[in-house]
Tab-separated table of C-alpha atoms in Angstrom:
chain	number	residue	atom	x	y	z
A	1	MET	CA	88.194	108.023	72.046
A	2	ALA	CA	87.369	108.433	68.368
A	3	ILE	CA	90.135	107.577	65.932
A	4	ASP	CA	91.001	110.320	63.470
A	5	LYS	CA	90.247	109.496	59.884
A	6	PRO	CA	93.153	109.276	57.442
A	7	ALA	CA	94.252	112.546	55.878
A	8	TYR	CA	92.993	111.620	52.424
A	9	ILE	CA	89.364	111.570	53.625
A	10	LYS	CA	89.435	115.312	54.205
A	11	SER	CA	91.254	115.798	50.890
A	12	TYR	CA	88.570	113.764	49.156
A	13	LEU	CA	85.756	115.758	50.735
A	14	ASN	CA	87.268	119.153	49.897
A	15	GLY	CA	88.138	118.138	46.337
A	16	ASN	CA	91.908	118.300	46.763
A	17	LEU	CA	92.426	114.564	46.213
A	18	LYS	CA	90.713	114.728	42.841
A	19	LYS	CA	92.668	117.837	41.882
A	20	VAL	CA	96.030	116.295	42.803
A	21	ALA	CA	95.170	113.000	41.092
A	22	GLU	CA	94.303	114.817	37.859
A	23	CYS	CA	97.438	116.950	37.996
A	24	ALA	CA	99.683	113.937	38.646
A	25	PHE	CA	97.994	111.911	35.922
A	26	ASN	CA	98.547	114.695	33.378
A	27	MET	CA	102.266	114.575	34.202
A	28	LEU	CA	102.408	111.128	32.619
A	29	LYS	CA	101.998	112.736	29.205
A	30	SER	CA	105.666	113.714	29.400
A	31	CYS	CA	106.644	111.680	32.408
A	32	SER	CA	108.475	113.697	35.033
A	33	ILE	CA	107.189	112.178	38.256
A	34	CYS	CA	110.608	110.948	39.411
A	35	PRO	CA	114.241	112.049	38.997
A	36	ARG	CA	114.643	109.860	35.899
A	37	GLY	CA	112.734	112.488	33.909
A	38	CYS	CA	112.140	110.137	30.968
A	39	LYS	CA	109.694	112.568	29.279
A	40	ILE	CA	107.903	109.753	27.466
A	41	ASN	CA	104.113	109.698	26.993
A	42	ARG	CA	102.873	107.027	29.341
A	43	LEU	CA	99.277	107.949	28.554
A	44	LYS	CA	100.023	106.338	25.178
A	45	ASN	CA	101.610	103.371	26.948
A	46	GLU	CA	105.174	104.419	26.135
A	47	THR	CA	107.744	103.157	28.622
A	48	GLY	CA	110.947	104.558	30.072
A	49	PHE	CA	113.348	103.446	32.788
A	50	CYS	CA	110.617	101.875	34.937
A	51	LYS	CA	109.225	99.903	31.975
A	52	THR	CA	105.688	100.845	33.028
A	53	GLY	CA	103.185	102.437	30.686
A	54	LEU	CA	99.681	103.551	31.570
A	55	LEU	CA	98.383	100.765	33.779
A	56	PRO	CA	99.919	99.711	37.099
A	57	LYS	CA	101.264	96.182	37.347
A	58	VAL	CA	100.781	94.238	40.598
A	59	TYR	CA	102.943	91.278	41.605
A	60	SER	CA	101.057	90.319	44.768
A	61	PHE	CA	99.035	91.651	47.681
A	62	MET	CA	98.523	90.303	51.191
A	63	PRO	CA	98.391	91.087	54.906
A	64	HIS	CA	102.100	91.463	55.662
A	65	HIS	CA	103.205	90.525	59.178
A	66	GLY	CA	106.921	91.149	58.669
A	67	GLU	CA	107.049	94.938	58.556
A	68	GLU	CA	108.037	97.127	61.504
A	69	PRO	CA	105.710	96.312	64.455
A	70	PRO	CA	103.703	99.583	64.390
A	71	ILE	CA	102.944	98.986	60.701
A	72	SER	CA	102.150	95.258	60.788
A	73	GLY	CA	100.388	95.251	64.140
A	74	GLN	CA	98.354	92.147	64.925
A	75	ASN	CA	96.295	91.971	61.734
A	76	GLY	CA	99.024	92.765	59.228
A	77	SER	CA	99.749	95.598	56.851
A	78	GLY	CA	97.704	95.522	53.651
A	79	THR	CA	100.678	95.318	51.334
A	80	ILE	CA	100.537	95.725	47.569
A	81	PHE	CA	103.765	94.834	45.776
A	82	PHE	CA	103.954	96.780	42.526
A	83	SER	CA	106.075	95.555	39.642
A	84	SER	CA	109.058	97.512	38.299
A	85	CYS	CA	110.959	100.348	39.953
A	86	ASN	CA	112.708	103.628	39.215
A	87	MET	CA	115.883	102.257	40.813
A	88	GLY	CA	118.279	99.742	39.265
A	89	CYS	CA	119.800	98.072	42.329
A	90	VAL	CA	122.195	95.281	41.399
A	91	TYR	CA	121.419	93.521	44.705
A	92	CYS	CA	117.617	93.845	44.607
A	93	GLN	CA	115.982	91.171	46.778
A	94	ASN	CA	112.683	91.648	44.930
A	95	TYR	CA	114.303	91.452	41.513
A	96	GLU	CA	111.753	89.028	40.028
A	97	PHE	CA	109.161	91.788	39.948
A	98	SER	CA	111.101	94.983	40.646
A	99	GLN	CA	113.741	94.411	37.960
A	100	LEU	CA	112.396	91.606	35.752
A	101	GLY	CA	108.839	92.943	35.728
A	102	GLN	CA	106.887	89.880	36.815
A	103	GLY	CA	103.290	90.672	37.670
A	104	ARG	CA	99.950	91.483	36.062
A	105	GLU	CA	98.573	94.735	34.736
A	106	VAL	CA	95.416	95.807	36.541
A	107	SER	CA	92.808	98.442	35.807
A	108	PHE	CA	92.281	101.351	38.171
A	109	GLU	CA	89.013	99.749	39.287
A	110	GLU	CA	90.774	96.442	40.010
A	111	LEU	CA	93.437	98.198	42.066
A	112	ALA	CA	90.726	100.001	44.040
A	113	ASP	CA	89.061	96.652	44.734
A	114	VAL	CA	92.377	95.246	46.004
A	115	MET	CA	92.592	98.158	48.448
A	116	LEU	CA	89.068	97.504	49.670
A	117	ASP	CA	89.656	93.757	49.983
A	118	LEU	CA	92.694	94.352	52.205
A	119	GLN	CA	90.650	96.690	54.380
A	120	LYS	CA	87.808	94.165	54.552
A	121	ILE	CA	90.033	91.419	55.974
A	122	GLY	CA	91.167	93.723	58.775
A	123	CYS	CA	94.541	95.115	57.682
A	124	HIS	CA	95.600	98.135	59.709
A	125	ASN	CA	96.728	100.160	56.694
A	126	LEU	CA	97.430	100.059	52.961
A	127	ASN	CA	101.116	99.608	52.233
A	128	PHE	CA	102.155	100.625	48.714
A	129	VAL	CA	105.535	99.001	48.010
A	130	THR	CA	107.548	100.787	45.294
A	131	PRO	CA	104.882	103.392	44.480
A	132	THR	CA	107.059	106.138	42.983
A	133	HIS	CA	106.656	105.334	39.303
A	134	ILE	CA	102.897	104.777	39.543
A	135	MET	CA	101.898	107.413	42.077
A	136	PRO	CA	99.362	109.007	39.657
A	137	GLN	CA	97.738	105.627	38.992
A	138	ILE	CA	97.524	104.928	42.723
A	139	LEU	CA	95.763	108.242	43.302
A	140	LYS	CA	93.308	107.540	40.496
A	141	SER	CA	92.471	104.187	42.082
A	142	LEU	CA	92.352	105.748	45.539
A	143	LEU	CA	89.571	108.070	44.406
A	144	ILE	CA	87.488	105.065	43.366
A	145	ALA	CA	88.235	103.208	46.613
A	146	VAL	CA	87.338	106.152	48.848
A	147	GLU	CA	84.015	106.487	47.076
A	148	LYS	CA	83.372	102.842	48.023
A	149	GLY	CA	84.308	103.269	51.698
A	150	LEU	CA	88.086	103.037	52.058
A	151	ASP	CA	89.192	104.645	55.315
A	152	ILE	CA	92.446	103.102	56.592
A	153	PRO	CA	95.811	104.939	56.585
A	154	LEU	CA	98.169	104.872	53.616
A	155	VAL	CA	101.815	103.788	53.854
A	156	TYR	CA	104.046	105.180	51.088
A	157	ASN	CA	106.804	102.552	51.106
A	158	THR	CA	109.480	104.061	48.897
A	159	SER	CA	113.098	103.586	47.844
A	160	GLY	CA	113.448	107.305	48.498
A	161	TYR	CA	114.475	108.204	44.935
A	162	GLU	CA	111.860	110.917	44.699
A	163	PHE	CA	111.358	114.498	43.656
A	164	ALA	CA	110.587	116.537	46.775
A	165	GLU	CA	108.140	118.531	44.655
A	166	ILE	CA	106.184	115.365	43.832
A	167	ILE	CA	106.160	114.314	47.478
A	168	ALA	CA	104.785	117.780	48.284
A	169	MET	CA	101.765	116.957	46.132
A	170	LEU	CA	100.929	114.153	48.584
A	171	ASP	CA	100.601	116.538	51.524
A	172	GLY	CA	97.221	115.858	53.093
A	173	ILE	CA	96.897	112.500	51.323
A	174	VAL	CA	99.599	110.174	52.685
A	175	ASP	CA	99.591	109.471	56.412
A	176	ILE	CA	102.702	107.328	56.798
A	177	TYR	CA	105.990	107.478	54.928
A	178	LEU	CA	108.231	104.421	55.102
A	179	ALA	CA	111.276	105.685	53.233
A	180	ASP	CA	114.661	104.198	52.444
A	181	MET	CA	117.809	106.201	52.860
A	182	ARG	CA	120.057	103.963	50.796
A	183	TYR	CA	123.268	105.902	50.037
A	184	SER	CA	125.173	108.988	51.106
A	185	ASP	CA	127.650	108.913	48.205
A	186	ASN	CA	126.810	109.682	44.578
A	187	GLU	CA	129.341	107.293	43.087
A	188	MET	CA	128.021	104.391	45.152
A	189	ALA	CA	124.442	105.228	44.133
A	190	LYS	CA	125.492	105.355	40.487
A	191	LYS	CA	127.489	102.126	40.551
A	192	TYR	CA	125.011	99.965	42.423
A	193	SER	CA	121.614	101.529	41.632
A	194	CYS	CA	122.107	103.537	38.412
A	195	ALA	CA	121.089	106.667	40.335
A	196	TYR	CA	123.977	109.117	40.585
A	197	ASP	CA	121.844	111.896	42.071
A	198	TYR	CA	120.137	109.670	44.652
A	199	PRO	CA	121.618	111.273	47.804
A	200	GLN	CA	120.526	114.806	46.936
A	201	HIS	CA	116.998	113.869	45.870
A	202	ASN	CA	116.634	111.418	48.732
A	203	ARG	CA	117.530	113.955	51.388
A	204	ARG	CA	115.277	116.646	49.960
A	205	ALA	CA	112.413	114.165	49.716
A	206	VAL	CA	112.669	112.859	53.290
A	207	LYS	CA	112.841	116.425	54.589
A	208	GLU	CA	109.560	117.100	52.811
A	209	MET	CA	108.054	113.908	54.242
A	210	HIS	CA	109.127	114.969	57.716
A	211	ARG	CA	107.670	118.438	57.192
A	212	GLN	CA	104.323	116.903	56.319
A	213	VAL	CA	103.881	114.172	58.914
A	214	ASP	CA	106.645	114.709	61.509
A	215	ILE	CA	108.097	111.784	63.469
A	216	ALA	CA	106.101	108.572	63.850
A	217	HIS	CA	103.031	108.899	66.070
A	218	ILE	CA	102.297	105.520	67.639
A	219	ASN	CA	99.054	105.017	69.544
A	220	ARG	CA	98.381	103.098	72.739
A	221	ASN	CA	97.735	99.959	70.690
A	222	GLY	CA	101.243	100.161	69.263
A	223	LEU	CA	100.099	101.179	65.768
A	224	ILE	CA	101.363	104.077	63.713
A	225	ARG	CA	98.627	106.373	62.453
A	226	ARG	CA	100.834	109.098	61.042
A	227	GLY	CA	104.504	109.946	60.668
A	228	LEU	CA	107.831	109.084	59.060
A	229	ILE	CA	109.881	105.923	59.529
A	230	ILE	CA	113.256	105.692	57.796
A	231	ARG	CA	114.750	102.398	56.719
A	232	HIS	CA	118.471	102.029	56.273
A	233	LEU	CA	119.895	98.849	54.772
A	234	VAL	CA	123.477	98.321	55.902
A	235	LEU	CA	125.581	97.205	52.932
A	236	PRO	CA	129.019	95.532	53.072
A	237	ASN	CA	132.233	97.546	53.038
A	238	GLY	CA	130.609	100.813	54.076
A	239	ILE	CA	128.879	101.217	50.707
A	240	SER	CA	125.695	102.668	52.209
A	241	GLY	CA	127.487	105.467	54.091
A	242	THR	CA	125.630	104.844	57.344
A	243	ASP	CA	127.417	107.407	59.496
A	244	SER	CA	126.669	110.285	57.137
A	245	ILE	CA	123.019	109.268	56.894
A	246	MET	CA	122.577	109.065	60.669
A	247	LYS	CA	124.176	112.482	61.020
A	248	PHE	CA	121.744	113.897	58.467
A	249	ILE	CA	118.744	112.334	60.203
A	250	ALA	CA	119.735	113.713	63.600
A	251	GLU	CA	120.693	117.198	62.424
A	252	GLU	CA	118.320	117.847	59.513
A	253	LEU	CA	115.231	115.921	60.642
A	254	SER	CA	115.109	115.041	64.334
A	255	GLU	CA	116.898	112.828	66.833
A	256	GLU	CA	113.402	111.538	67.610
A	257	THR	CA	113.058	110.074	64.105
A	258	TYR	CA	112.217	106.379	64.055
A	259	VAL	CA	114.882	104.430	62.189
A	260	SER	CA	114.762	100.785	61.136
A	261	LEU	CA	118.379	99.643	60.882
A	262	MET	CA	118.347	96.618	58.605
A	263	SER	CA	120.948	93.843	58.652
A	264	GLN	CA	119.168	91.541	56.204
A	265	TYR	CA	121.344	92.223	53.166
A	266	LEU	CA	122.033	89.197	50.974
A	267	PRO	CA	123.733	89.258	47.562
A	268	TYR	CA	120.670	88.756	45.362
A	269	TYR	CA	120.212	89.401	41.645
A	270	ASN	CA	123.515	90.603	40.098
A	271	ALA	CA	125.386	91.313	43.330
A	272	SER	CA	127.759	88.408	42.780
A	273	SER	CA	129.261	90.343	39.864
A	274	PHE	CA	130.590	92.864	42.401
A	275	PRO	CA	133.098	91.284	44.816
A	276	GLU	CA	132.535	94.034	47.376
A	277	LEU	CA	128.812	93.167	47.474
A	278	SER	CA	129.053	89.397	47.149
A	279	ARG	CA	128.712	88.595	50.850
A	280	ARG	CA	126.510	89.311	53.833
A	281	ILE	CA	127.466	92.096	56.182
A	282	THR	CA	129.558	91.086	59.162
A	283	GLU	CA	128.513	91.394	62.759
A	284	GLU	CA	131.198	94.046	63.167
A	285	GLU	CA	129.778	96.111	60.291
A	286	TYR	CA	126.327	96.027	61.825
A	287	GLU	CA	127.692	96.966	65.258
A	288	GLN	CA	129.391	99.974	63.655
A	289	ALA	CA	126.065	101.012	62.152
A	290	LYS	CA	124.386	100.751	65.562
A	291	GLU	CA	127.176	102.849	67.049
A	292	SER	CA	126.459	105.563	64.468
A	293	MET	CA	122.838	105.653	65.588
A	294	SER	CA	123.911	106.061	69.191
A	295	LYS	CA	126.605	108.610	68.361
A	296	TYR	CA	124.045	110.963	66.870
A	297	GLY	CA	121.475	110.399	69.601
A	298	ILE	CA	119.020	108.302	67.589
A	299	TYR	CA	117.314	105.917	69.992
A	300	HIS	CA	113.890	105.469	68.448
A	301	GLY	CA	113.357	102.603	66.060
A	302	TRP	CA	114.399	99.018	65.581
A	303	ILE	CA	117.475	96.900	65.077
A	304	GLN	CA	117.630	93.401	63.658
A	305	GLU	CA	119.025	90.532	65.643
A	306	SER	CA	119.543	88.137	62.713
A	307	TYR	CA	121.667	88.369	59.594
A	308	GLY	CA	120.870	87.336	56.029
A	309	LEU	CA	117.155	86.637	56.390
A	310	GLU	CA	115.224	85.137	53.489
A	311	ARG	CA	112.990	87.303	51.337
A	312	PHE	CA	109.587	88.006	52.832
A	313	ALA	CA	110.520	86.093	55.977
A	314	GLY	CA	110.009	89.235	58.041
A	315	ILE	CA	112.640	91.472	59.509
A	316	HIS	CA	112.426	90.394	63.155
A	317	ILE	CA	113.095	93.762	64.704
A	318	LYS	CA	113.365	94.920	68.289
A	319	PRO	CA	113.376	98.411	69.833
A	320	ALA	CA	116.655	100.242	69.477
A	321	LEU	CA	118.642	100.974	72.614
A	322	ARG	CA	117.255	103.655	74.896
A	323	LYS	CA	119.584	106.348	76.110
A	324	ASP	CA	119.811	104.928	79.606
A	325	ASP	CA	120.561	101.444	78.207
A	326	SER	CA	123.525	102.541	76.123
A	327	LYS	CA	125.864	103.229	79.007
């Protein structure tokens, strides 16, 4: 059976990809591509909250074998870690490049070549980690890469602090959304990520993602070709608001949504300055999070068996409980 081409191939052929890329790029003149709304001219290399001007900055790229199984598969996910972020998480595990800005600026042609190199070595998809603040630059590079033969699915691996209207621009371009749902409470989002309006924007954005690609579609080889996967990092002391998020997923998206329930929290970066965040989660806290999944009928996805895993060590996930196993 022939495998469907990624959505962006059709968009490239009908001219929509070029149109969207140009529109998004023009938005950098008074940057409004994320809820920060900095309104600075990034075309002139001015910088705002994300500390990123015109060119994208890349920290590293590689075949990643530690993502959710349908994304990593056997050959790995072609992961590009972009520097900087539109979030300001005090516990960021990737703080060296997400918060401190380590990495190297690359041209659009160089970024396109990275995409093609990851395809050439057999990666199942391209996984853009923290793409929000450089979405226009990614699209500009994508145009170049498609012209040179790129044809593997795209994973938009986002913190979820997005404008739904910007996500709507990616309809027919992105195949797979891997989106965080980090907080359900505004005050928590403000205190720990400098993003008071995160819950509202996050929920609108994931609803738009779901509208576009629906739940995860996993083929007979165990690989996702299209769909939405939601990641939820369980934080200590109920800070992430897990129960409210699971209720939203079940009632506003679908009980069939694939959820990756993450127990890997460790107090990185500045977390030690906040006593309530200065420890791992307990086994009891993670069990409560699993119970929330079950309570709202969410049985698709993965749970982690280990606590406090090292950065980039993989997330060691297993299928969540099925309905007939939860009795």
